[in-house]
Short mmCIF file of C-alpha atoms in Angstrom, two decimals:
data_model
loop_
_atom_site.label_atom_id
_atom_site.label_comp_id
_atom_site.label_asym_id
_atom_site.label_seq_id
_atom_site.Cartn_x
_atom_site.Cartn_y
_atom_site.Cartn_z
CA UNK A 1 190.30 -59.26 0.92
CA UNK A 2 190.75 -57.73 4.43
CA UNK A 3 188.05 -57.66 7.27
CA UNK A 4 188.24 -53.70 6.98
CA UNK A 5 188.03 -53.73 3.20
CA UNK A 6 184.74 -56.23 3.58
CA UNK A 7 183.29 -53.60 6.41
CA UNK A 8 184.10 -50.56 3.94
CA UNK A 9 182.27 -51.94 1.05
CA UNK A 10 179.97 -53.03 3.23
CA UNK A 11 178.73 -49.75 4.15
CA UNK A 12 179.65 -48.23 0.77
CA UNK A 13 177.01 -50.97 -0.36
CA UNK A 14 173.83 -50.06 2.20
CA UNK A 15 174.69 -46.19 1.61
CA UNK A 16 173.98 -46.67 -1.88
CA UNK A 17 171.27 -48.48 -1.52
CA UNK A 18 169.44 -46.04 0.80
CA UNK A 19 170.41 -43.03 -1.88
CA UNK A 20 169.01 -45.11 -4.68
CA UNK A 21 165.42 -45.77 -2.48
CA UNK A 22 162.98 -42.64 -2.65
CA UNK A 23 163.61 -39.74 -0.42
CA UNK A 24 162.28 -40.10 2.70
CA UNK A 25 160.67 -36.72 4.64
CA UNK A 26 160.23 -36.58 7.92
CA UNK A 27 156.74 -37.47 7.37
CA UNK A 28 157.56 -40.63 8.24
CA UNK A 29 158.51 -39.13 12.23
CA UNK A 30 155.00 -37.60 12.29
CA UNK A 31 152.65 -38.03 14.59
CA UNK A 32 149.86 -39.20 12.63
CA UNK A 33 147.60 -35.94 13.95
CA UNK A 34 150.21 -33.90 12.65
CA UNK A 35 150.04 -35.48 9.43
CA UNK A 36 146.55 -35.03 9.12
CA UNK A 37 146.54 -31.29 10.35
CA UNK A 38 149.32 -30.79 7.61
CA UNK A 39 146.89 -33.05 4.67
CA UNK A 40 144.08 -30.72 5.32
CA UNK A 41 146.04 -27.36 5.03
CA UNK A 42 147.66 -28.65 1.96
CA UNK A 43 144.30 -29.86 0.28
CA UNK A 44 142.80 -25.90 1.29
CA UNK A 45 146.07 -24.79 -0.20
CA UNK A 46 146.35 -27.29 -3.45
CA UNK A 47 142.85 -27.96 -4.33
CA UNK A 48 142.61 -24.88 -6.76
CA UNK A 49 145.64 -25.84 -8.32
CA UNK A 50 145.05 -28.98 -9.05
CA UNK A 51 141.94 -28.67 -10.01
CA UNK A 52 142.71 -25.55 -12.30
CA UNK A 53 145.00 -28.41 -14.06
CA UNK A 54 142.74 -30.70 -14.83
CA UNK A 55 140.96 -28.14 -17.15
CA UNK A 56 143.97 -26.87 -18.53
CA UNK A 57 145.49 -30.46 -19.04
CA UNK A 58 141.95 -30.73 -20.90
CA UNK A 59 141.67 -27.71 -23.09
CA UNK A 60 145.79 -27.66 -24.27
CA UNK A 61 147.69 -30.71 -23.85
CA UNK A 62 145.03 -33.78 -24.22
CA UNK A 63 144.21 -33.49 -27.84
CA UNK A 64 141.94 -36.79 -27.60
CA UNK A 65 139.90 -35.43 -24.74
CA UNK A 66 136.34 -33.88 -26.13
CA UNK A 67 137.17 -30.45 -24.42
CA UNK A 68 140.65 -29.96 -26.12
CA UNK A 69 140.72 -26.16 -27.77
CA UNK A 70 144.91 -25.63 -29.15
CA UNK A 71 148.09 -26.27 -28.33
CA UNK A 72 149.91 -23.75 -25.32
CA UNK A 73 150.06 -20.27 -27.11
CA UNK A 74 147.88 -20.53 -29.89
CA UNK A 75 144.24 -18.95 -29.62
CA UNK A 76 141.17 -20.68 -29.45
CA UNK A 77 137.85 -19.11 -29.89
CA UNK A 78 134.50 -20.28 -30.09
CA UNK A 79 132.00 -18.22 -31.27
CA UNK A 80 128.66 -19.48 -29.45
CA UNK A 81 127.39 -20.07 -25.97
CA UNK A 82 128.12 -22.96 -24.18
CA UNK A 83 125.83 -25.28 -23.76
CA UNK A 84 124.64 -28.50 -21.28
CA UNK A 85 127.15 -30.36 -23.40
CA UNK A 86 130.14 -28.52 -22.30
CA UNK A 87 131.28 -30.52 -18.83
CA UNK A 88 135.11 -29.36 -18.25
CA UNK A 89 134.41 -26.20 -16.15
CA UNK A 90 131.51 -25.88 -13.61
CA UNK A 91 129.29 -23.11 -13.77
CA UNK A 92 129.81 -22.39 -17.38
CA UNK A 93 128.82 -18.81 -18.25
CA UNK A 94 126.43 -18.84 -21.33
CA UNK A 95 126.68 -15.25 -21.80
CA UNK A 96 129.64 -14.65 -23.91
CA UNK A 97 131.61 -16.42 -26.39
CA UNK A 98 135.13 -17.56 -24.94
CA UNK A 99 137.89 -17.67 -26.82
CA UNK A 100 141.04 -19.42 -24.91
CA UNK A 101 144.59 -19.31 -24.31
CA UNK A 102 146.90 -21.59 -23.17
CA UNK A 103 150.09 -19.69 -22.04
CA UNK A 104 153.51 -21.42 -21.69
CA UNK A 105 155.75 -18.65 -20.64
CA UNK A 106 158.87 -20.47 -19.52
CA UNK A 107 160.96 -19.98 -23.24
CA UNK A 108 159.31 -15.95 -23.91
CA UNK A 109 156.87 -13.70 -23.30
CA UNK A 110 153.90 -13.65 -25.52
CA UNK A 111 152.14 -10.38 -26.96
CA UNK A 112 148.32 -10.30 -27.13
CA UNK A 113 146.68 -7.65 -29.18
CA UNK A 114 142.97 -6.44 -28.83
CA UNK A 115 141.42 -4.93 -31.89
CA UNK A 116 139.11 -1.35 -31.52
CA UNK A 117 135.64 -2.66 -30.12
CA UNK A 118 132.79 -0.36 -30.17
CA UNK A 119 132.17 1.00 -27.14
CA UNK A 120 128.57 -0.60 -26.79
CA UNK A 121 130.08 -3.81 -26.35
CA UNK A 122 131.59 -5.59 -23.32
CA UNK A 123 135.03 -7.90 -23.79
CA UNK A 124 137.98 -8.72 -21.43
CA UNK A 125 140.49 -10.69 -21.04
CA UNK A 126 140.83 -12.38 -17.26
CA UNK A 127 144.53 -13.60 -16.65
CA UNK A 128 144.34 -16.42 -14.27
CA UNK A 129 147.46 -17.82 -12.39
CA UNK A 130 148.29 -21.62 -11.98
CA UNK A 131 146.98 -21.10 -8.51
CA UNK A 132 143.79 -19.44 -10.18
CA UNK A 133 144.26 -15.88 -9.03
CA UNK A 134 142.91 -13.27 -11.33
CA UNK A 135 146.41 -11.10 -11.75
CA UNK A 136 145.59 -8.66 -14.85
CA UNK A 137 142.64 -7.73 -16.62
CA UNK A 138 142.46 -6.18 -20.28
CA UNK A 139 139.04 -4.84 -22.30
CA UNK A 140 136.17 -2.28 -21.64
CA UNK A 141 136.75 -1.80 -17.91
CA UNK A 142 140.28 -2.04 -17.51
CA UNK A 143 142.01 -0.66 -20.43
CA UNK A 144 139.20 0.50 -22.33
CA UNK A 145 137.68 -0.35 -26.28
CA UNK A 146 140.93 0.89 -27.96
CA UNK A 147 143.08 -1.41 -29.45
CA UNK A 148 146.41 -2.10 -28.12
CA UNK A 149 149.51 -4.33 -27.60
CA UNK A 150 150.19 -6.37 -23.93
CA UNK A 151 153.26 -8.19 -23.21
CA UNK A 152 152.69 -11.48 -20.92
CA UNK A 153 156.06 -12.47 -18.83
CA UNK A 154 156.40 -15.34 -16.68
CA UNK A 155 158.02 -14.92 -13.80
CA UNK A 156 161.98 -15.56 -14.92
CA UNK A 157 161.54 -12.73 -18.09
CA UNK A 158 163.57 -9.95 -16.86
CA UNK A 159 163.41 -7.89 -19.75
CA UNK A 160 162.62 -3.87 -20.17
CA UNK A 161 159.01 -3.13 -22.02
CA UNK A 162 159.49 -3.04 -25.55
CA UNK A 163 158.21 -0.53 -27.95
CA UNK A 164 154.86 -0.69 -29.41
CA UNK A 165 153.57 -2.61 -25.92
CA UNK A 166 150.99 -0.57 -24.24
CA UNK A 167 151.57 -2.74 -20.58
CA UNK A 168 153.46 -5.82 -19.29
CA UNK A 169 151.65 -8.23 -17.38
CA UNK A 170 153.73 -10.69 -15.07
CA UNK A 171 152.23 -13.73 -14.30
CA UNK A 172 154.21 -15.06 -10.87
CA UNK A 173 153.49 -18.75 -12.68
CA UNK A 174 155.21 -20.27 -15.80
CA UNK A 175 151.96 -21.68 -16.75
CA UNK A 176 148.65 -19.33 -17.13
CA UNK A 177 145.40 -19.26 -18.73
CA UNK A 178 143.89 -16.27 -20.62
CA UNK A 179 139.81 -16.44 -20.99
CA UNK A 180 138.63 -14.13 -23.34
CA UNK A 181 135.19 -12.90 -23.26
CA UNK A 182 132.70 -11.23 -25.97
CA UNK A 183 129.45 -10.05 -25.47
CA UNK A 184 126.85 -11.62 -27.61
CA UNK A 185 124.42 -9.40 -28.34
CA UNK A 186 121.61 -11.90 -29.17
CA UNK A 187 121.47 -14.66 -31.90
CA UNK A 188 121.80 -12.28 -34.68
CA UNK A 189 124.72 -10.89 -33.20
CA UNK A 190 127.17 -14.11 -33.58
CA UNK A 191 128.79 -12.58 -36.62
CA UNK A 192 129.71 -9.45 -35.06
CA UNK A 193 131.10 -11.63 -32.17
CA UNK A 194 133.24 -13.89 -35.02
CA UNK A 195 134.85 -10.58 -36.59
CA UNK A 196 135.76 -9.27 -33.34
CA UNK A 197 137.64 -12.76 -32.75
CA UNK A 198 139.30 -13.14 -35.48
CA UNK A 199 140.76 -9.73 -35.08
CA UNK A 200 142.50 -11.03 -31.58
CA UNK A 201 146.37 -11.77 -32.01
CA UNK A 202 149.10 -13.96 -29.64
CA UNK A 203 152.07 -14.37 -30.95
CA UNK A 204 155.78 -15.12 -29.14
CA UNK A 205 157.64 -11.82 -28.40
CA UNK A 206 160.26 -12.53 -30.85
CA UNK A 207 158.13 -12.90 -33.76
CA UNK A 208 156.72 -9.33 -32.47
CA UNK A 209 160.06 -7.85 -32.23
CA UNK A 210 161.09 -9.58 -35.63
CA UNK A 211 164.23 -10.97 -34.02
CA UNK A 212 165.53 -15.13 -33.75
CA UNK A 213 163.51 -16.79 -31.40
CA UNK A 214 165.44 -18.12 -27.52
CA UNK A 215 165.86 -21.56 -26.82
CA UNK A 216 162.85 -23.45 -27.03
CA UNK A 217 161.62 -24.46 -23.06
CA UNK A 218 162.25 -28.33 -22.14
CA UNK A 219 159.51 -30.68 -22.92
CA UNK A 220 157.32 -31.09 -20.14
CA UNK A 221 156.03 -34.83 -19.53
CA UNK A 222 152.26 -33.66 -18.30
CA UNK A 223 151.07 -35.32 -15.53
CA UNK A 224 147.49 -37.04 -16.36
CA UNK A 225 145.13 -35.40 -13.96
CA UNK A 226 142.59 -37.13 -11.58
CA UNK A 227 139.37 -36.74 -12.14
CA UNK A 228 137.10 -34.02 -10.50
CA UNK A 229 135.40 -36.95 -7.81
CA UNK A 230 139.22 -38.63 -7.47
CA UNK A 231 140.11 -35.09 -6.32
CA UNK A 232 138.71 -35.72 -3.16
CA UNK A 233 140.22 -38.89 -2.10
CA UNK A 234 142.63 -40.28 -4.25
CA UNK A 235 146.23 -39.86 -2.98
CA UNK A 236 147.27 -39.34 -6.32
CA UNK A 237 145.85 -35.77 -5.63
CA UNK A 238 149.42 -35.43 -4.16
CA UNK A 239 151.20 -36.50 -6.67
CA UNK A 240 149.54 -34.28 -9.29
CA UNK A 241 150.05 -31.07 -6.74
CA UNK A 242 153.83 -31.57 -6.63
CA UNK A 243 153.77 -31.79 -10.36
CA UNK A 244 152.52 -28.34 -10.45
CA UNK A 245 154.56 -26.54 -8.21
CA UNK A 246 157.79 -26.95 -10.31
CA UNK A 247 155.74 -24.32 -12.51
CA UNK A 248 154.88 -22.30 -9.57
CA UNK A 249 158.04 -20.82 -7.60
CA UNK A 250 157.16 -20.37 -4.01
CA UNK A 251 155.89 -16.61 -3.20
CA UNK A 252 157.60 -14.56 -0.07
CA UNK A 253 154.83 -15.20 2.06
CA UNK A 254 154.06 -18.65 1.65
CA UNK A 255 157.97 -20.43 2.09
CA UNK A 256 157.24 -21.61 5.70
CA UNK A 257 153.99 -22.92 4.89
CA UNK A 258 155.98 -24.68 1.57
CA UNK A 259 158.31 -26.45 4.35
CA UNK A 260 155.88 -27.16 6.51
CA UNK A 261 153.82 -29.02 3.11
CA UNK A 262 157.28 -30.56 2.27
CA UNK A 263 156.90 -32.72 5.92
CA UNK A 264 154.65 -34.62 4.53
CA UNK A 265 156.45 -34.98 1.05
CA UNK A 266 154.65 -31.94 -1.06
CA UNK A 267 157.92 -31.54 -2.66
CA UNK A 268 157.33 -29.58 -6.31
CA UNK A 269 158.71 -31.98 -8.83
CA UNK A 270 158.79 -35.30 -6.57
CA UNK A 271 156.84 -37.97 -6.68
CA UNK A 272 154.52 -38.30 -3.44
CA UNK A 273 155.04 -41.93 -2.76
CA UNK A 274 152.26 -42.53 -1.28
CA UNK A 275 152.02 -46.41 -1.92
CA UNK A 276 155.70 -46.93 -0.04
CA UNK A 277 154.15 -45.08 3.43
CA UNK A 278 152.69 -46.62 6.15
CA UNK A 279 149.03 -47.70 6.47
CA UNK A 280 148.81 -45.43 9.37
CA UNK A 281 150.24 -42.54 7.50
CA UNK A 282 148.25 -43.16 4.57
CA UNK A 283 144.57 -43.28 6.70
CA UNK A 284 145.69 -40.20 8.51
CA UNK A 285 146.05 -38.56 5.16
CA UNK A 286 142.82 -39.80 3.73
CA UNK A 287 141.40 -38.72 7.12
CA UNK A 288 143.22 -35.35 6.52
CA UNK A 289 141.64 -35.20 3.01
CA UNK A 290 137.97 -35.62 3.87
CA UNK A 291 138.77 -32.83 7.06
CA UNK A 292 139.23 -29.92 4.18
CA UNK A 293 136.39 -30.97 2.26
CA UNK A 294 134.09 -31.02 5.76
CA UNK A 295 135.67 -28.03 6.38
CA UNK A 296 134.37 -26.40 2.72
CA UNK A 297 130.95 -27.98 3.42
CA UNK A 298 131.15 -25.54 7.05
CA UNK A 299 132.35 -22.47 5.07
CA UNK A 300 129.80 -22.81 2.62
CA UNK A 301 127.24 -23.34 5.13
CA UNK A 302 127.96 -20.75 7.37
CA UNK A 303 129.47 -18.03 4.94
CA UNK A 304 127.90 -18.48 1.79
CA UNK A 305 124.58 -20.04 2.58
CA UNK A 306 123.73 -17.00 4.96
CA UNK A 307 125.08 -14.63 2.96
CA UNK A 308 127.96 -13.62 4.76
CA UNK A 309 130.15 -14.28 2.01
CA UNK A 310 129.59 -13.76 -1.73
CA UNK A 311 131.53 -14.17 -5.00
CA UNK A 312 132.94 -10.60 -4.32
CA UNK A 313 135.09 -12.20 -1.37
CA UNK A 314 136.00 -14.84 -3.36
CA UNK A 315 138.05 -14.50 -6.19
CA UNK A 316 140.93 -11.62 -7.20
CA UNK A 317 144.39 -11.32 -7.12
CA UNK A 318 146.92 -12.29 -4.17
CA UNK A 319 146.64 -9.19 -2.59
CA UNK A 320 143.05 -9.21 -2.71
CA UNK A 321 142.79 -12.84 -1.08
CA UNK A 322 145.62 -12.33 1.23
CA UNK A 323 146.33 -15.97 2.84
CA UNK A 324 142.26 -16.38 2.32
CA UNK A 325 143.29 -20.24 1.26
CA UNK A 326 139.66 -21.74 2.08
CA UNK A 327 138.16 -18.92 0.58
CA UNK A 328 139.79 -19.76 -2.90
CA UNK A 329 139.10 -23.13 -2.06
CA UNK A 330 135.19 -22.34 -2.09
CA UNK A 331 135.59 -20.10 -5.26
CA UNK A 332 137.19 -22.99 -7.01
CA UNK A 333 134.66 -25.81 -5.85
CA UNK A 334 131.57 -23.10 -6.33
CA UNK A 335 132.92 -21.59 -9.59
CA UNK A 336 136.47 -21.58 -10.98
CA UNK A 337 137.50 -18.88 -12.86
CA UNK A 338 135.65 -16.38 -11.34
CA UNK A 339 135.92 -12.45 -11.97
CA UNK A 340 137.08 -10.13 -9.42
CA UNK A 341 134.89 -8.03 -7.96
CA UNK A 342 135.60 -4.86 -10.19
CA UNK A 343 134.58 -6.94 -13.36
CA UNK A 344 131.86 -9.01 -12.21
CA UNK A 345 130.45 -10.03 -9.55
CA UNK A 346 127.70 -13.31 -8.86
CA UNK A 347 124.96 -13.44 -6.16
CA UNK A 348 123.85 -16.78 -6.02
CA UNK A 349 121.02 -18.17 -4.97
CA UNK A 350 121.88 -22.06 -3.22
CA UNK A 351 118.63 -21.48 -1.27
CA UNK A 352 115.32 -19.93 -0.97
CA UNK A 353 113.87 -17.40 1.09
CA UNK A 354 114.03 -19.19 4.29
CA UNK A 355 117.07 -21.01 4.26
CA UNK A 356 116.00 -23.94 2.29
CA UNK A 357 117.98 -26.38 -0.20
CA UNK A 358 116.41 -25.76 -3.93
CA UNK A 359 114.44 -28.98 -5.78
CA UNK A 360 113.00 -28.61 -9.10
CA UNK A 361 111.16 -32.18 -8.34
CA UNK A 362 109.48 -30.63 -5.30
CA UNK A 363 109.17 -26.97 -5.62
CA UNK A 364 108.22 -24.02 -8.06
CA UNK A 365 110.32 -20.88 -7.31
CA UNK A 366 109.89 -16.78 -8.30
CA UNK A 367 112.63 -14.23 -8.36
CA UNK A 368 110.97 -10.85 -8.80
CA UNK A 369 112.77 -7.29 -9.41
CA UNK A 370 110.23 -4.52 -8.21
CA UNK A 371 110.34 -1.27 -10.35
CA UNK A 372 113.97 0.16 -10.46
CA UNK A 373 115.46 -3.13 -9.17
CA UNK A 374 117.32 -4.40 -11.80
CA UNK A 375 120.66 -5.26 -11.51
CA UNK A 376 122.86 -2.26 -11.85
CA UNK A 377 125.49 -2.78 -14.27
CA UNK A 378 127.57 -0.63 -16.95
CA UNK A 379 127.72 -3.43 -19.12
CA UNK A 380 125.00 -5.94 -18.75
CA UNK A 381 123.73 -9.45 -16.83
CA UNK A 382 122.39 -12.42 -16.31
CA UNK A 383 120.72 -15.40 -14.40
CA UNK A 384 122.21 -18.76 -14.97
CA UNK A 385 120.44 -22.60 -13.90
CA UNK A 386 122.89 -24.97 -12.64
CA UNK A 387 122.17 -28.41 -11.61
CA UNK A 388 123.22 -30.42 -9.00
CA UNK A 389 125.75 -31.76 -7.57
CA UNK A 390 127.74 -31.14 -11.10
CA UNK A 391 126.76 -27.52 -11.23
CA UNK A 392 126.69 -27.49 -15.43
CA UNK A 393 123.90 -25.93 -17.59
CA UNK A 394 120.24 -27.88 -17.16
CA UNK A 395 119.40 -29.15 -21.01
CA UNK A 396 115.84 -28.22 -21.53
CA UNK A 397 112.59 -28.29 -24.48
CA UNK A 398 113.61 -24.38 -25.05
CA UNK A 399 117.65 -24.82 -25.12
CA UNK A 400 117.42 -21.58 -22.64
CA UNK A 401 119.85 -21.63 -19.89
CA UNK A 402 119.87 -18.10 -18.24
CA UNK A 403 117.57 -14.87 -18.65
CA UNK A 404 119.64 -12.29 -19.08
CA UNK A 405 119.19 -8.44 -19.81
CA UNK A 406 119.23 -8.67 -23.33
CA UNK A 407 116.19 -10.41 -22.76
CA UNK A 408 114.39 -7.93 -21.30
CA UNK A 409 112.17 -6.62 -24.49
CA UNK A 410 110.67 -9.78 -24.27
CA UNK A 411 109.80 -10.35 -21.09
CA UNK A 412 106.52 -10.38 -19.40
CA UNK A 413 105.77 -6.98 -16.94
CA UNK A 414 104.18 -7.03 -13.92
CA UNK A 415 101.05 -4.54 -13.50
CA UNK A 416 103.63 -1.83 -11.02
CA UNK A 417 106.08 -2.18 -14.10
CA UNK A 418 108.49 -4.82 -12.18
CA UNK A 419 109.44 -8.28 -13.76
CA UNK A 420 108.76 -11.88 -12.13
CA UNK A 421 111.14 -15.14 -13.25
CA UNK A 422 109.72 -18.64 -13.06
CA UNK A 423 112.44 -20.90 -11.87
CA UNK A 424 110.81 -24.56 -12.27
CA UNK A 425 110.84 -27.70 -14.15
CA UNK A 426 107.48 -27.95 -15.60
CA UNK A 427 106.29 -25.04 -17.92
CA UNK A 428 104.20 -22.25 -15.95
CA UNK A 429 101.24 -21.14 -17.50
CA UNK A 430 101.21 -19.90 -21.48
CA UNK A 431 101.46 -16.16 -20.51
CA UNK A 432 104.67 -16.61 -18.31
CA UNK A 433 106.73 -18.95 -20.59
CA UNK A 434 108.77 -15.95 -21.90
CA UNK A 435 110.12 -15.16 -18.09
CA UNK A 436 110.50 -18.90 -17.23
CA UNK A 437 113.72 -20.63 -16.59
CA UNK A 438 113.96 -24.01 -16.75
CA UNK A 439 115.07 -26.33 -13.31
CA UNK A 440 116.08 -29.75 -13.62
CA UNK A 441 113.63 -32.38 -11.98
CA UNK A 442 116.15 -32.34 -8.74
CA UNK A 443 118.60 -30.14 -7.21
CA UNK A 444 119.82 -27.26 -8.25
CA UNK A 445 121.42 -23.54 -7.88
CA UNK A 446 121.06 -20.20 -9.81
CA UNK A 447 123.64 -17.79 -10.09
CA UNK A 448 123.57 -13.94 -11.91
CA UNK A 449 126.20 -12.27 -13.14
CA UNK A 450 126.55 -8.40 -13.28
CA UNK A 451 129.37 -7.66 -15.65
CA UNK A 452 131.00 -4.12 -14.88
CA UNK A 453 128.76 -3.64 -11.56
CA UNK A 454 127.80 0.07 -10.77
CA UNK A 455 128.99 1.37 -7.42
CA UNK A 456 125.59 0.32 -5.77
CA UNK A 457 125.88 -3.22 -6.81
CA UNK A 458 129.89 -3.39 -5.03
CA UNK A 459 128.54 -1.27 -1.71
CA UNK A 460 125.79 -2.82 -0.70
CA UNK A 461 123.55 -0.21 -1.55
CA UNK A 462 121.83 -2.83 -4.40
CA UNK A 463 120.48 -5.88 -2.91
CA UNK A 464 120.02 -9.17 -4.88
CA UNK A 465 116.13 -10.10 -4.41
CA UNK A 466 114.71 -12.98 -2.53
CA UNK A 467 114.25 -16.28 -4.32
CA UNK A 468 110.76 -17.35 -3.29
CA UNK A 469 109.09 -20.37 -3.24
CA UNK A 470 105.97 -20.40 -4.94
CA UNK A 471 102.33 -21.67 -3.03
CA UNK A 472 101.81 -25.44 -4.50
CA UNK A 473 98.56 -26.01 -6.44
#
């Protein structure tokens, strides 16, 4: 064998070698600042992605897991509340029944019909985008109480809109979640609710259009998600974002920030590697990890805290957001699946009247509506208890989680005609247990919910009252 035939195969050798080792970015040239600039951006940017896929991993793909509703495109409803033992999805709303969907829209579009709902009663459908934007709405507001037919296409369906289809609705993701909501009326009303449910349809668009299904979509190995605490420090965070953005092609207006994610080896599809980096490149990306969750603590101190910022800036479509990555950040953290604006909207209450942290161990509280104050809404609402630092439903001696306007026959009037809430852990006194809503024995939050807000609620013009704490004995 010659010298040059032993150099040849020489390099052949250690050029195979490096294409067999695991693609290296040029994270690995970073200054280690740069690398934790680029972590915290990326955790902003992936944070409601990820942790939109840990629910949906839960509801349609782990059938062992205690949370798990259907397979992808079958419906799911449930017709009753949730409760404090419902733990996949903070700040639950116990207002309406859900039913759920699951979409996988890679092989076909799906079509969901609505029955005819009577016009007294609130439903919608929220369609919510891998990176949780709220891209199409269906029910009372948006399409009104008639029934209808409404084609969902991922984004590679480039088909025309078929007959009998009142609307196609693109989602730009190949993965998306449909919650379905129907108002319950009271506890006599669950029936009603149930016949309303089972009248709700998904099926594939080829069973619609009676013709031979496509190729079924390739069998997707789900990546098992972190948990909601290892999403803020386990580097397997990484991993699970580049899982996925294969489902989530890269919008016009985010590719340079995509390449400038892919430095750092945010690479949809690829493994993030992070056990074969450096130590140095691994601390600055833990370092870069705990920077975007300090930097949600700030927003939510100085935005939401004060005021400045409410659920109404929070969650909507991409337009609506517009590059507002922290802010979808908070919505996520604060309350995933959010409505937009138009459809509901959520003043919460994180402190009191001055500016101080809520404790059910320490404090009594009142909310109070003078006369005419009531939340203005064309359909109805609510005030939720959330405890803390889970932010799920408080389990209580009277099972009630919210006070809501359905409510409001039975509640006790002040003498001027307004209505005072009790927000406390130990029951007030006999004559104001009907308008009391029970705190845990710690921290917590309240949030309400006006469904369908009137014009005053969206201007300004309708103020969400003080939350007041109450003199101690």
């Amino acid at each position: 064998m010659t010298r040059k035939f032993l150099v040849a195969a020489t390099l052949l050798t250690i050029v195979t070698a490096l294409m067999a080792q695991p693609e290296k970015s040029t994270a690995q040239a970073l200054a280690a600042s740069d690398v934790r600039a680029i972590t915290k951006e990326s955790v902003i940017y992936g944070f409601p992605l990820v942790d939109n896929y840990r629910v949906l991993y839960s509801y349609f793909v782990d059938a062992k897991n205690n949370e798990f509703k259907a397979p992808w495109n079958a419906l799911y409803n449930v017709a009753r509340v949730f409760t404090p033992d419902d733990k996949a999805i903070q700040t639950p709303n116990s207002d309406t029944p859900y039913s759920f969907l699951g979409a996988d829209l890679r092989a076909e579009p799906l079509v969901l019909s609505v029955p005819d709902v009577t016009k007294d009663r609130y439903y919608s459908l929220q369609f919510i985008d891998l990176y949780t934007y709220n891209f199409a709405y269906v029910g009372s507001r948006a399409t009104g109480n008639a029934a209808g037919n409404f084609l969902l296409a991922g984004p590679g369906w480039k088909g025309e809109k078929p007959d009998g289809i009142k609307e196609i609705i693109r989602s730009e993701t190949d993965f998306a979640f449909v919650l379905y909501r129907t108002q319950l009326k009271g506890p006599d009303d669950v029936e009603n609710v149930k016949k309303i449910q089972a009248e709700y349809r998904v099926q594939p668009l080829s069973k619609f259009l009676a013709e031979p299904a496509p190729a079924a979509a390739p069998r997707v190995d789900f990546f098992k998600p972190v948990t909601a605490e290892e999403e803020r420090k386990s580097l397997r965070f990484f991993d699970e974002l580049n899982f996925i953005l294969q489902f989530a092609p890269p919008h016009p207006s985010e590719v340079e920030l995509r390449e400038r994610l892919a430095t750092i080896g945010i690479v949809p599809g690829k493994p993030f590697y992070a056990d074969q980096k450096s130590a140095e490149f691994r601390q600055a990306v833990s370092e870069g990890m705990a920077d975007a969750w300090k930097a949600l603590a700030d927003f939510k101190a100085q935005e939401i805290d004060t005021g400045k910022r409410t659920s109404a800036d929070g969650f909507g479509n991409r337009e609506f957001l517009n590059g507002d990555y922290l802010g979808r950040m908070a919505a996520a953290a604060f309350g995933i699946y959010g409505n937009s604006k138009e459809e509901a909207i959520y003043p919460a209450y994180f402190v009191d009247s001055e500016g101080r942290p809520l404790d059910g161990a320490k404090h009594r509280y009142t909310l109070r509506f003078g006369p005419g104050e009531l939340p203005p809404v064309k359909a109805f609402w609510s005030l939720t208890m959330y405890e803390l630092p889970a932010s799920l439903l408080v389990a209580n001696p009277l099972k009630r989680y919210l006070i809501n306007s359905a409510m409001l026959p039975g509640l006790k009037r002040d003498a001027d005609g307004g209505i005072t809430l009790y927000l406390q852990h130990d029951s007030p006194d006999k004559d104001a247990q009907s308008n009391w809503l029970p705190a845990p024995a710690g921290p917590f939050w309240a949030t309400m919910r006006l469904y369908w807000p009137q014009p005053a609620a969206l201007d300004g013009k309708w103020k969400a009252p003080p939350l007041e704490r109450a003199a101690q004995n």
